[in-house]
Tab-separated table of C-alpha atoms and ligand atoms in Angstrom:
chain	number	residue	atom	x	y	z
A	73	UNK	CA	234.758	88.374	156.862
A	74	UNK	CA	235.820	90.791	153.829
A	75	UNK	CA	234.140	93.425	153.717
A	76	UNK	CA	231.747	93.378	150.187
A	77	UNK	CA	231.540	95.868	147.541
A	78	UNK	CA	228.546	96.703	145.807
A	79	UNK	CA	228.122	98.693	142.835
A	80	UNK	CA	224.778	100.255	142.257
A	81	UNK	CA	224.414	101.944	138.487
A	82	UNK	CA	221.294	104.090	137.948
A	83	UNK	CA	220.788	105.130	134.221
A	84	UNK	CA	220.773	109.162	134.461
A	85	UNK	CA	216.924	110.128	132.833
A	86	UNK	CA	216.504	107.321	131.337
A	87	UNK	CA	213.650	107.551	129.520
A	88	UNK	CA	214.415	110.333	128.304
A	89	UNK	CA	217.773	110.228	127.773
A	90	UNK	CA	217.457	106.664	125.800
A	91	UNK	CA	214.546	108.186	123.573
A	92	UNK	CA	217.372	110.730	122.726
A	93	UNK	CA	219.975	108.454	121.577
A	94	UNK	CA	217.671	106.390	119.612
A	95	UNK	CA	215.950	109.663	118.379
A	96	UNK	CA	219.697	110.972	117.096
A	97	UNK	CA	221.212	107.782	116.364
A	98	UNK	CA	217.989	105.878	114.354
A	99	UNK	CA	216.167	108.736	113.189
A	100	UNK	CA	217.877	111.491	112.908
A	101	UNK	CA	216.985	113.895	114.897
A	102	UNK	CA	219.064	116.795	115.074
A	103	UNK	CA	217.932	118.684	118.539
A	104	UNK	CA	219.314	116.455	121.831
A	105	UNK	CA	215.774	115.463	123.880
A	106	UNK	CA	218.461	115.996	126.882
A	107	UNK	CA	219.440	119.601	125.992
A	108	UNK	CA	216.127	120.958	125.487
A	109	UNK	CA	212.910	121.324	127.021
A	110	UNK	CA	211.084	118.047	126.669
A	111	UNK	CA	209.639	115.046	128.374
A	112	UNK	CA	208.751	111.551	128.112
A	113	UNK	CA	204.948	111.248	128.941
A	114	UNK	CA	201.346	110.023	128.279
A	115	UNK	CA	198.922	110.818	125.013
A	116	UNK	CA	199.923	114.394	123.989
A	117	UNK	CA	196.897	114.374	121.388
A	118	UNK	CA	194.676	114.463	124.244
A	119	UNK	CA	197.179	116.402	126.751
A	120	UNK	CA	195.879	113.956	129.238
A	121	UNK	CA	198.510	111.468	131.145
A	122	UNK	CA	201.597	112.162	133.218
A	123	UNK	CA	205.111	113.136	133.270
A	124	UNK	CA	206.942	110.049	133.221
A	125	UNK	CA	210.908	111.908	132.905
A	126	UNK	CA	211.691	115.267	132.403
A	127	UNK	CA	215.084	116.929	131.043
A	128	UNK	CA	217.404	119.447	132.734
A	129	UNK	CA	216.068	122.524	131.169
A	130	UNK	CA	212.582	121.054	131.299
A	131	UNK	CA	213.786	120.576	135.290
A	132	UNK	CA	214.982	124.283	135.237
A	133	UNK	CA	211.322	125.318	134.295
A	134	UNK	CA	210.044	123.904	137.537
A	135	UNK	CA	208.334	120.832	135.543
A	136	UNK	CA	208.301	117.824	137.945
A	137	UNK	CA	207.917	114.174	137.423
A	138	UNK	CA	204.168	113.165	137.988
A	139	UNK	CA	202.196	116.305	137.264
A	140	UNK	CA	200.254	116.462	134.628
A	141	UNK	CA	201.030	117.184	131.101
A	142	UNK	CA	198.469	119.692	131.108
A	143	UNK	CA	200.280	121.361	134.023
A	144	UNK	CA	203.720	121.112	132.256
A	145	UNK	CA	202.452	122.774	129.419
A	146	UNK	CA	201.296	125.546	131.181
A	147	UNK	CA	205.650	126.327	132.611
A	148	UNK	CA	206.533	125.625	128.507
A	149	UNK	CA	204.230	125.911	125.973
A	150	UNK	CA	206.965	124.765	123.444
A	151	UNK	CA	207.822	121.843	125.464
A	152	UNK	CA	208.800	118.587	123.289
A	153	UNK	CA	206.413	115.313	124.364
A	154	UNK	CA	207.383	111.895	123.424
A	155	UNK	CA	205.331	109.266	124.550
A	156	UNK	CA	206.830	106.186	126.117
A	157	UNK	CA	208.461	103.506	124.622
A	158	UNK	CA	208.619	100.453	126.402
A	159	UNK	CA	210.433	97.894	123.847
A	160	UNK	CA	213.120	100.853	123.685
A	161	UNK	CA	213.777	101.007	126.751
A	162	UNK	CA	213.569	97.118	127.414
A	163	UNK	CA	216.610	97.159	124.459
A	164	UNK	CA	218.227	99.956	126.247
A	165	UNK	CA	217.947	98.306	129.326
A	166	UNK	CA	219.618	95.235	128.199
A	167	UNK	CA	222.254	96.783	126.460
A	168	UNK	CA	223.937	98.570	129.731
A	169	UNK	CA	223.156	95.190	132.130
A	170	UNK	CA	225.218	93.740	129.107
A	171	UNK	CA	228.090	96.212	129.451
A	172	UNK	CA	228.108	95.910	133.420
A	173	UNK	CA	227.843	92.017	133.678
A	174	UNK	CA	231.503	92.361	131.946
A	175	UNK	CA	232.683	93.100	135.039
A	176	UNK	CA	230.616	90.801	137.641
A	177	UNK	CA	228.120	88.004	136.880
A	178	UNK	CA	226.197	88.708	140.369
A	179	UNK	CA	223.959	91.468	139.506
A	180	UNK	CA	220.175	92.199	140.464
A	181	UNK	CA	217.967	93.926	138.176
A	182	UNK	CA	215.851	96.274	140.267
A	183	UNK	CA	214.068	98.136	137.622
A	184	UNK	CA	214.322	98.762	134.132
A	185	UNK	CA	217.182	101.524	135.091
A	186	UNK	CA	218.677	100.501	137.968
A	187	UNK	CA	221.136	97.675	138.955
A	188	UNK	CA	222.755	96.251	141.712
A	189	UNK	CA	226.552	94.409	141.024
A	190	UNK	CA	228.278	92.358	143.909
A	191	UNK	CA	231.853	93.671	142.779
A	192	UNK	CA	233.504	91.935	145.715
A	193	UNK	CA	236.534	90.032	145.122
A	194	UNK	CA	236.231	91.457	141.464
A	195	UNK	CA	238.089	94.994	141.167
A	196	UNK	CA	241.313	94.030	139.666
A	197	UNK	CA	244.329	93.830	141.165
A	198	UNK	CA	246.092	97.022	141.493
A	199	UNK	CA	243.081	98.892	140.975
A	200	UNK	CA	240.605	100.644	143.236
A	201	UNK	CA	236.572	100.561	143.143
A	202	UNK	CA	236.568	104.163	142.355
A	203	UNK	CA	238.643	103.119	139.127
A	204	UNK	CA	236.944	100.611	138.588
A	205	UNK	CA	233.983	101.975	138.330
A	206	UNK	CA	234.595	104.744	136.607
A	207	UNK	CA	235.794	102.507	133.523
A	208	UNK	CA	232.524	100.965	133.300
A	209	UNK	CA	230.598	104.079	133.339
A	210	UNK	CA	232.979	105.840	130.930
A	211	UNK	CA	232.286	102.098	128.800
A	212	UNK	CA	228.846	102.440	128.504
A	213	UNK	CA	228.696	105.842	127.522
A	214	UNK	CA	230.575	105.294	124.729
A	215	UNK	CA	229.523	102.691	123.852
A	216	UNK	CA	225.704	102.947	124.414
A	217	UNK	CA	225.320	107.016	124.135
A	218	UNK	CA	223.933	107.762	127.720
A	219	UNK	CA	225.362	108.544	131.107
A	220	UNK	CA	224.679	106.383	134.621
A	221	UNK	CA	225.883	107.275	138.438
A	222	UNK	CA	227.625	104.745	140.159
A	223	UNK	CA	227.353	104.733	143.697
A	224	UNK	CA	229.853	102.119	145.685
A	225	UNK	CA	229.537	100.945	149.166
A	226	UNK	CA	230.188	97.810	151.180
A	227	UNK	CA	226.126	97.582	150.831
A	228	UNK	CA	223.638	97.931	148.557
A	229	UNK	CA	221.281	100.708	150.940
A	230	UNK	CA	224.248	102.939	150.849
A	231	UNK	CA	225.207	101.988	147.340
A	232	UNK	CA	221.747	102.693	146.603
A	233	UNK	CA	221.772	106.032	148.398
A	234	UNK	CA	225.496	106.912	147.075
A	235	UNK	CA	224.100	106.617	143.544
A	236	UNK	CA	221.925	109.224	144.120
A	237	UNK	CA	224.118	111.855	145.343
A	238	UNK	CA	225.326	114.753	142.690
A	239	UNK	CA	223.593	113.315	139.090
A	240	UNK	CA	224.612	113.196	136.108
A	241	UNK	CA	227.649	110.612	135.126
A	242	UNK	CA	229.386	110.668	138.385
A	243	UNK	CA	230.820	107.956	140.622
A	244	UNK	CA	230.213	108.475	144.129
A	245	UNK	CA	231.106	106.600	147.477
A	246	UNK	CA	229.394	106.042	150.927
A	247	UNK	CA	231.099	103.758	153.072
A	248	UNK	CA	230.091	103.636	156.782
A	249	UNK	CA	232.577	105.809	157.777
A	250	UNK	CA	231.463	108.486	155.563
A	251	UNK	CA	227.918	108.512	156.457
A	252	UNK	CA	227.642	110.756	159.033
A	253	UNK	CA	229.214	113.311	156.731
A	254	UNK	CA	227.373	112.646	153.462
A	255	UNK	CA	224.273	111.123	154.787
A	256	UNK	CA	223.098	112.209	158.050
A	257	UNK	CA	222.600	115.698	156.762
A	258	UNK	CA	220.131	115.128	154.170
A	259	UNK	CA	216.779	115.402	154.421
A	260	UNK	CA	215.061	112.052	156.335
A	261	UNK	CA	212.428	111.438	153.236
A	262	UNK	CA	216.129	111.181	151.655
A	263	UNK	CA	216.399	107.860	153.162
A	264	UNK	CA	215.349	104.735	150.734
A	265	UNK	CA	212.180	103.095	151.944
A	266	UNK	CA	211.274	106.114	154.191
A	267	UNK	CA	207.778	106.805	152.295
A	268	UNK	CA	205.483	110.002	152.100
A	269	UNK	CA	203.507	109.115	155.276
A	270	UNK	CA	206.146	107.729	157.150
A	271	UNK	CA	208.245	111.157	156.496
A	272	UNK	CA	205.299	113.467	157.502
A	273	UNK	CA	205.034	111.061	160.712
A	274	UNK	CA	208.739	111.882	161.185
A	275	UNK	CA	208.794	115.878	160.635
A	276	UNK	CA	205.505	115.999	163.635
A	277	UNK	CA	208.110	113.666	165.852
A	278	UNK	CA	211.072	116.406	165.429
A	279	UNK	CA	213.212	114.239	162.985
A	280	UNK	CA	214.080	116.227	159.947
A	281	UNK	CA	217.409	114.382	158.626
A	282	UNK	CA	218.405	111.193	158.211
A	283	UNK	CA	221.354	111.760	160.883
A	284	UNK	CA	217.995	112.860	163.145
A	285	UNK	CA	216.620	108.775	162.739
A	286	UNK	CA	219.597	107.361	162.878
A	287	UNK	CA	220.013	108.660	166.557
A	288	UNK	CA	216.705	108.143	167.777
A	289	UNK	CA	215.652	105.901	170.220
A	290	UNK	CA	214.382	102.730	168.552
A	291	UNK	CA	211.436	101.655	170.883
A	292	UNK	CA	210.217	105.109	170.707
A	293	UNK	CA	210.392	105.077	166.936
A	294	UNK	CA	208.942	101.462	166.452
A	295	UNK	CA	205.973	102.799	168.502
A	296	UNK	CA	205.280	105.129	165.748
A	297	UNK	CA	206.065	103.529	163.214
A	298	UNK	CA	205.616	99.860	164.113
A	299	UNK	CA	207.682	97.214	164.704
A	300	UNK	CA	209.319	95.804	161.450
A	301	UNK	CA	209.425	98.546	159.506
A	302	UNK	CA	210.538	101.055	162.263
A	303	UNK	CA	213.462	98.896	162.640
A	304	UNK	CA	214.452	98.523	158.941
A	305	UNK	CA	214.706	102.747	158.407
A	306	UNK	CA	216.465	102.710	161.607
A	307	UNK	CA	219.213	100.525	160.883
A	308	UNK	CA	219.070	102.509	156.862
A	309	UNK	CA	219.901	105.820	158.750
A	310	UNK	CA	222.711	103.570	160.398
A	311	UNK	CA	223.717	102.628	157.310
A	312	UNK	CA	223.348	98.807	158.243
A	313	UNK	CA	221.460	96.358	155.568
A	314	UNK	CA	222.809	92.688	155.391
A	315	UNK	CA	220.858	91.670	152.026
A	316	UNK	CA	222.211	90.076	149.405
A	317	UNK	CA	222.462	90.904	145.546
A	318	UNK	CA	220.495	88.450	143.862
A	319	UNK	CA	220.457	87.180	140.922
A	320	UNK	CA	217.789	88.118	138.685
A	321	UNK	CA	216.489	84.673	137.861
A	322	UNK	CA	214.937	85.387	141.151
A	323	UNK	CA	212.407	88.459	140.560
A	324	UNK	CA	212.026	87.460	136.811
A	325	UNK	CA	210.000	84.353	137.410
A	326	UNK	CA	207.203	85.798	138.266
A	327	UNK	CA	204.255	85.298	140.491
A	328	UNK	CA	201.846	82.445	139.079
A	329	UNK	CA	198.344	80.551	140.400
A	330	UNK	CA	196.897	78.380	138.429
A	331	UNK	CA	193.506	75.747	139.064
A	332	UNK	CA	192.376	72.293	137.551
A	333	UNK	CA	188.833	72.656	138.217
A	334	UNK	CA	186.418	70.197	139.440
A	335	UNK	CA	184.275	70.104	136.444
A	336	UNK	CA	184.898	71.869	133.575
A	337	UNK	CA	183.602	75.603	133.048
A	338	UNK	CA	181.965	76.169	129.381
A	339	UNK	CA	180.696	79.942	130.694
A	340	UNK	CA	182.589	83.486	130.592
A	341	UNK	CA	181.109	84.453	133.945
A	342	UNK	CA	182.315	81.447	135.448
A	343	UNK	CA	185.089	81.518	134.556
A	344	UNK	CA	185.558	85.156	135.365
A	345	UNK	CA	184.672	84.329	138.633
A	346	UNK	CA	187.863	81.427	138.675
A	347	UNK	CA	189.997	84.173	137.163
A	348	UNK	CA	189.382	86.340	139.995
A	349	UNK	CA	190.380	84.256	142.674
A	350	UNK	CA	193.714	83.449	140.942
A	351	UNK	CA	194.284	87.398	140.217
A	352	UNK	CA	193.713	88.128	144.006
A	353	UNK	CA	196.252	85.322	145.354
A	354	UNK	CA	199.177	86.701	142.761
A	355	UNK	CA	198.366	90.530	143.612
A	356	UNK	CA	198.591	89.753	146.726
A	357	UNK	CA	202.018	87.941	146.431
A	358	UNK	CA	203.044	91.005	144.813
A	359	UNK	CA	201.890	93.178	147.877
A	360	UNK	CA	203.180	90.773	150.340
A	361	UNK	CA	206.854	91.078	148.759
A	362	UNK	CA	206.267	94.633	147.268
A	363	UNK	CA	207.191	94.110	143.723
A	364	UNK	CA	204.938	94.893	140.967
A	365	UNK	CA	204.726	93.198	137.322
A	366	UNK	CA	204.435	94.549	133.793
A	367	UNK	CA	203.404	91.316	132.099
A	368	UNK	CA	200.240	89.624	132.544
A	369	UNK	CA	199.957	86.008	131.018
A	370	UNK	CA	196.445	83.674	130.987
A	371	UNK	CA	197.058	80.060	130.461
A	372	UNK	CA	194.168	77.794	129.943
A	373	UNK	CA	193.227	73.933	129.163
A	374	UNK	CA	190.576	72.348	127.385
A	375	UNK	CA	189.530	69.205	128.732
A	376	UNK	CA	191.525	67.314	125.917
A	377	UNK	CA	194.844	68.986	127.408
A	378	UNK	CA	195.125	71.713	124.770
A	379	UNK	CA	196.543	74.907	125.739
A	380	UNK	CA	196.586	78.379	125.292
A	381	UNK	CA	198.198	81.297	126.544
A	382	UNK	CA	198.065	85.033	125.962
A	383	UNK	CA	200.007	87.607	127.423
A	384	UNK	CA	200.221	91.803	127.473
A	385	UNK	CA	203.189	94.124	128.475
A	386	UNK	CA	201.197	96.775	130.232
A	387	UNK	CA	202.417	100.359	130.187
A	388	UNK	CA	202.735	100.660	134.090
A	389	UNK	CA	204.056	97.890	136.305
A	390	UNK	CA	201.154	97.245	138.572
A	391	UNK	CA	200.506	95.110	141.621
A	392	UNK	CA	196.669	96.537	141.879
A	393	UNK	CA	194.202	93.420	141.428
A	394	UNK	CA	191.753	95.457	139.771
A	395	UNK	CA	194.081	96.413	136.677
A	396	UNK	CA	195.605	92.742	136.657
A	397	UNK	CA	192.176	91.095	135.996
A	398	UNK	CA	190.925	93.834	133.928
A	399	UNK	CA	193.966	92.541	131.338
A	400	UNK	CA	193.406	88.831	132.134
A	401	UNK	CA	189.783	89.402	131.914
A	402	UNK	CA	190.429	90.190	128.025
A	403	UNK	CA	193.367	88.078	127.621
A	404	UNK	CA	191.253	85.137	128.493
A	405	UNK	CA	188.605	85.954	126.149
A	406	UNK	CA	191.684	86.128	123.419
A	407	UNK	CA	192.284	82.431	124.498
A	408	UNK	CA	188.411	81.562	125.178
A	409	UNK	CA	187.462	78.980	122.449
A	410	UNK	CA	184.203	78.181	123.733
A	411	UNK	CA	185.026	74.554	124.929
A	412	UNK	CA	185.029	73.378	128.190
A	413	UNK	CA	187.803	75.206	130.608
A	414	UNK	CA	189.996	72.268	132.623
A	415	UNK	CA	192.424	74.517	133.824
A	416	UNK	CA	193.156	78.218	134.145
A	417	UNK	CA	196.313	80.142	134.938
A	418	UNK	CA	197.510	83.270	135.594
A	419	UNK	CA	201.112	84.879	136.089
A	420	UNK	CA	202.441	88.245	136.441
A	421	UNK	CA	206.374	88.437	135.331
A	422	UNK	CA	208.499	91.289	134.399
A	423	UNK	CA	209.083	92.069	137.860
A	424	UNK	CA	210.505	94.897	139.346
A	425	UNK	CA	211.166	95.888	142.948
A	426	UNK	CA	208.180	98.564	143.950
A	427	UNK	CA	210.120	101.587	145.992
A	428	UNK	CA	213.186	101.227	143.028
A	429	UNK	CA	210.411	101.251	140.232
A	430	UNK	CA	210.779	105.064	138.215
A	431	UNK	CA	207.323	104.131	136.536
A	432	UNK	CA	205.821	103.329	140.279
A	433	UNK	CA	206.911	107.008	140.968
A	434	UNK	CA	203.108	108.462	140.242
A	435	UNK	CA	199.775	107.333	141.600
A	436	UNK	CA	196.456	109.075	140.624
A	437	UNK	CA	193.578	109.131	142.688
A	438	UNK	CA	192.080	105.938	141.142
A	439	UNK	CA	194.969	103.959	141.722
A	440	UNK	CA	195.063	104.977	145.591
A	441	UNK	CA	191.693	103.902	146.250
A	442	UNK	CA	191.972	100.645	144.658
A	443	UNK	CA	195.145	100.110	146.630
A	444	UNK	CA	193.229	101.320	149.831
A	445	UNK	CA	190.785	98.218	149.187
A	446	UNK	CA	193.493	96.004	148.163
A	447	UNK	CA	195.371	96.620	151.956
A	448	UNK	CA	192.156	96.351	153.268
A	449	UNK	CA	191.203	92.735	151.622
A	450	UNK	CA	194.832	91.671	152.463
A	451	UNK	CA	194.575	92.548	155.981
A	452	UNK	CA	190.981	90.561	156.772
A	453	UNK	CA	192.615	87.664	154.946
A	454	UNK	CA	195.629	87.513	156.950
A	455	UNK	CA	193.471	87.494	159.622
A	456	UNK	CA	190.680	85.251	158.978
A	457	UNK	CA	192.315	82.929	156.099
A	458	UNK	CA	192.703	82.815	152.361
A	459	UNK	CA	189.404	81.613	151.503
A	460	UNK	CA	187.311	84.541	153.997
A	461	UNK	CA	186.692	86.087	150.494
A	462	UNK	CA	187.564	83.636	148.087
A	463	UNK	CA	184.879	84.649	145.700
A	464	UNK	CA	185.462	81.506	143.325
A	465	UNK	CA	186.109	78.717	145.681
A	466	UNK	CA	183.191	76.200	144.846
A	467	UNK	CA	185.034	75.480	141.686
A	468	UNK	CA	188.700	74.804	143.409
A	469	UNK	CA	189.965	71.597	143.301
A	470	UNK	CA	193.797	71.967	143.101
A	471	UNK	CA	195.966	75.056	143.228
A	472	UNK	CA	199.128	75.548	142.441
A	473	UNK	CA	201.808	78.408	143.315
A	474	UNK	CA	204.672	79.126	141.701
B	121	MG	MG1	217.584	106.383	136.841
């Protein structure tokens, strides 16, 4: 077997750095967003809502990702706040897969920043990676205005991991051979997929770096950790992972449930009640595969076959079933004509793969409680069945998954 090579390009800032270029290149600003003290975050009217990106010198002032603009303020009272911009970004975005699918068509899109390119068998001849991949990070900065690290391994963990290294606009390496030199000694909640909880479970067991996990005995960690996902970080620390780039038709389809009911539903509360059971199945299809969405879409037929369907981008991808059927809730009332419901859909698309996610990066209180009650509903349903708490399942006739 040949041994791959994976390409994994992370837009440097992006937020930030692609309100810049549109900011100096559309509107014409004159001050960089990059080179001053700014950030890219929720309702500065208020001074409610969260960093969402911060620049260097914003960085240098000890402003972090996630606090609160209200804390921010407090390091720079001059700072610069631009909300976000999703459709930007979403052009942005675009605009540098564009650029990189020049040079392989087997990419996967794991957020709106980040891709993964399966460059094997695609480096031309008499050229290395390294090269290689330097010419399509010089390409798209300048041709798009912004920088991205390129991290290259014969994986896409240690791609992943590679990309990470020194930031910004470098191309860096981590083949297995090179691991226990620029891996092992970084810290172990370093290591992709090794969470908050599961590092503080880590520090009490004595493991501090990655190196640390890597050479640990596995039964010992599994019995910690459990089972599957004890393994997993231990073969990450090796530097194994087998998966494959996929293509993005993949994660872009969404997760969809719809019903044909068994007679029709001319009530809102009824059909509320319908709408909740489809929410819960596709939130927790989300869970079950940890992605999240940023779409939500409501389909619904009349019984003479006429359909409708709404749909909102929310701000935050999401995989919490309370903030999915809040937005179905009122995108079926959008829809809601007043005659008799047949059938009613719902799909979440815009996927994007949870731990990759930079808008997934923050959770409030709120949000970790209702994910608290959504691990706890998944867990009595794996055990007892789908339908233990399906709240709407007198009206079920036929469901289908997609
Ligand atoms: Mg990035």
């Amino acid at each position: 077997m040949t041994e791959r090579v994976i390409f994994h390009i992370d837009v440097n800032s992006a937020f930030l750095s692609w309100e810049a270029v549109y900011g100096m290149k559309e509107r014409g600003d004159i001050v960089d967003l990059r080179e001053a003290p700014s950030i890219i975050g929720g309702d500065e009217a208020t001074r409610h809502g969260i960093v969402l990106a911060a620049s260097m010198p914003a960085k240098r002032l000890g402003i972090r990702t996630a606090e609160t603009i209200r804390e921010a303020l407090v390091k720079c009272p001059n700072l610069i706040i631009k909300p976000p911009m999703r459709p930007l970004y979403e052009k942005y975005s675009k605009a540098f897969v564009k650029e990189a699918l020049e040079y392989s068509n087997v990419y996967e899109q794991f957020s709106i920043d980040e891709i993964f390119l399966d460059m094997t068998g695609k480096i031309e001849l008499g050229k290395t990676p390294v090269e290689t991949a330097y010419k399509l990070k010089d390409q798209i900065q300048n041709k798009l205005g912004f920088t991205v690290n390129i991290g290259i391994s014969s994986n896409k963990l240690l791609a992943k991991m590679a990309s990470d290294f020194e930031k910004p606009n470098r191309v860096h390496t981590l083949f297995l051979d090179e691991i226990r030199e620029k891996m092992w000694p970084l810290k172990v909640g370093d290591l992709f997929s090794v969470g908050k909880s599961t590092g503080k479970k880590l520090e009490v067991l004595g493991i501090h770096t990655i190196g640390d996990l890597a050479q640990m005995d596995l039964k010992l960690l599994q019995s910690h950790i459990g089972k599957k996902h004890g393994r997993r970080i231990h073969q990450f620390a090796n530097g194994i992972d087998d998966s494959k780039v996929e293509s993005r038709g993949d994660i872009n389809k969404g997760y969809g449930h719809s019903i044909t009911l068994s007679r029709d539903i001319s009530n809102e509360n009824e059909a509320g009640v319908v709408l909740l059971s489809l929410v819960e199945k596709v939130a927790a299809r989300l869970r079950r595969d940890q992605v999240k969405g940023d779409c939500v879409v409501v389909e619904l037929r009349d019984k003479d076959f006429h359909r409708y369907t709404h749909q909102r981008k929310l701000d935050v991808p999401t995989d919490i079933t309370d903030e999915i059927m809040k937005t179905a809730r009122e995108l079926f009332l959008e829809c809601y004509k007043g005659t008799p419901v047949r059938l009613l859909g719902v799909r979440v698309t815009g996927i994007s793969k949870e731990e990759y996610s930079q808008m997934g990066l923050f959770d409030n209180e709120k949000k970790e409680k209702l994910r608290k009650l959504d691990a706890s509903l998944d867990r009595i349903r794996q055990r007892y069945g789908n339908d233990s708490i399906q709240r709407g399942s007198i009206f079920l006739q036929s469901g289908k998954e997609e």
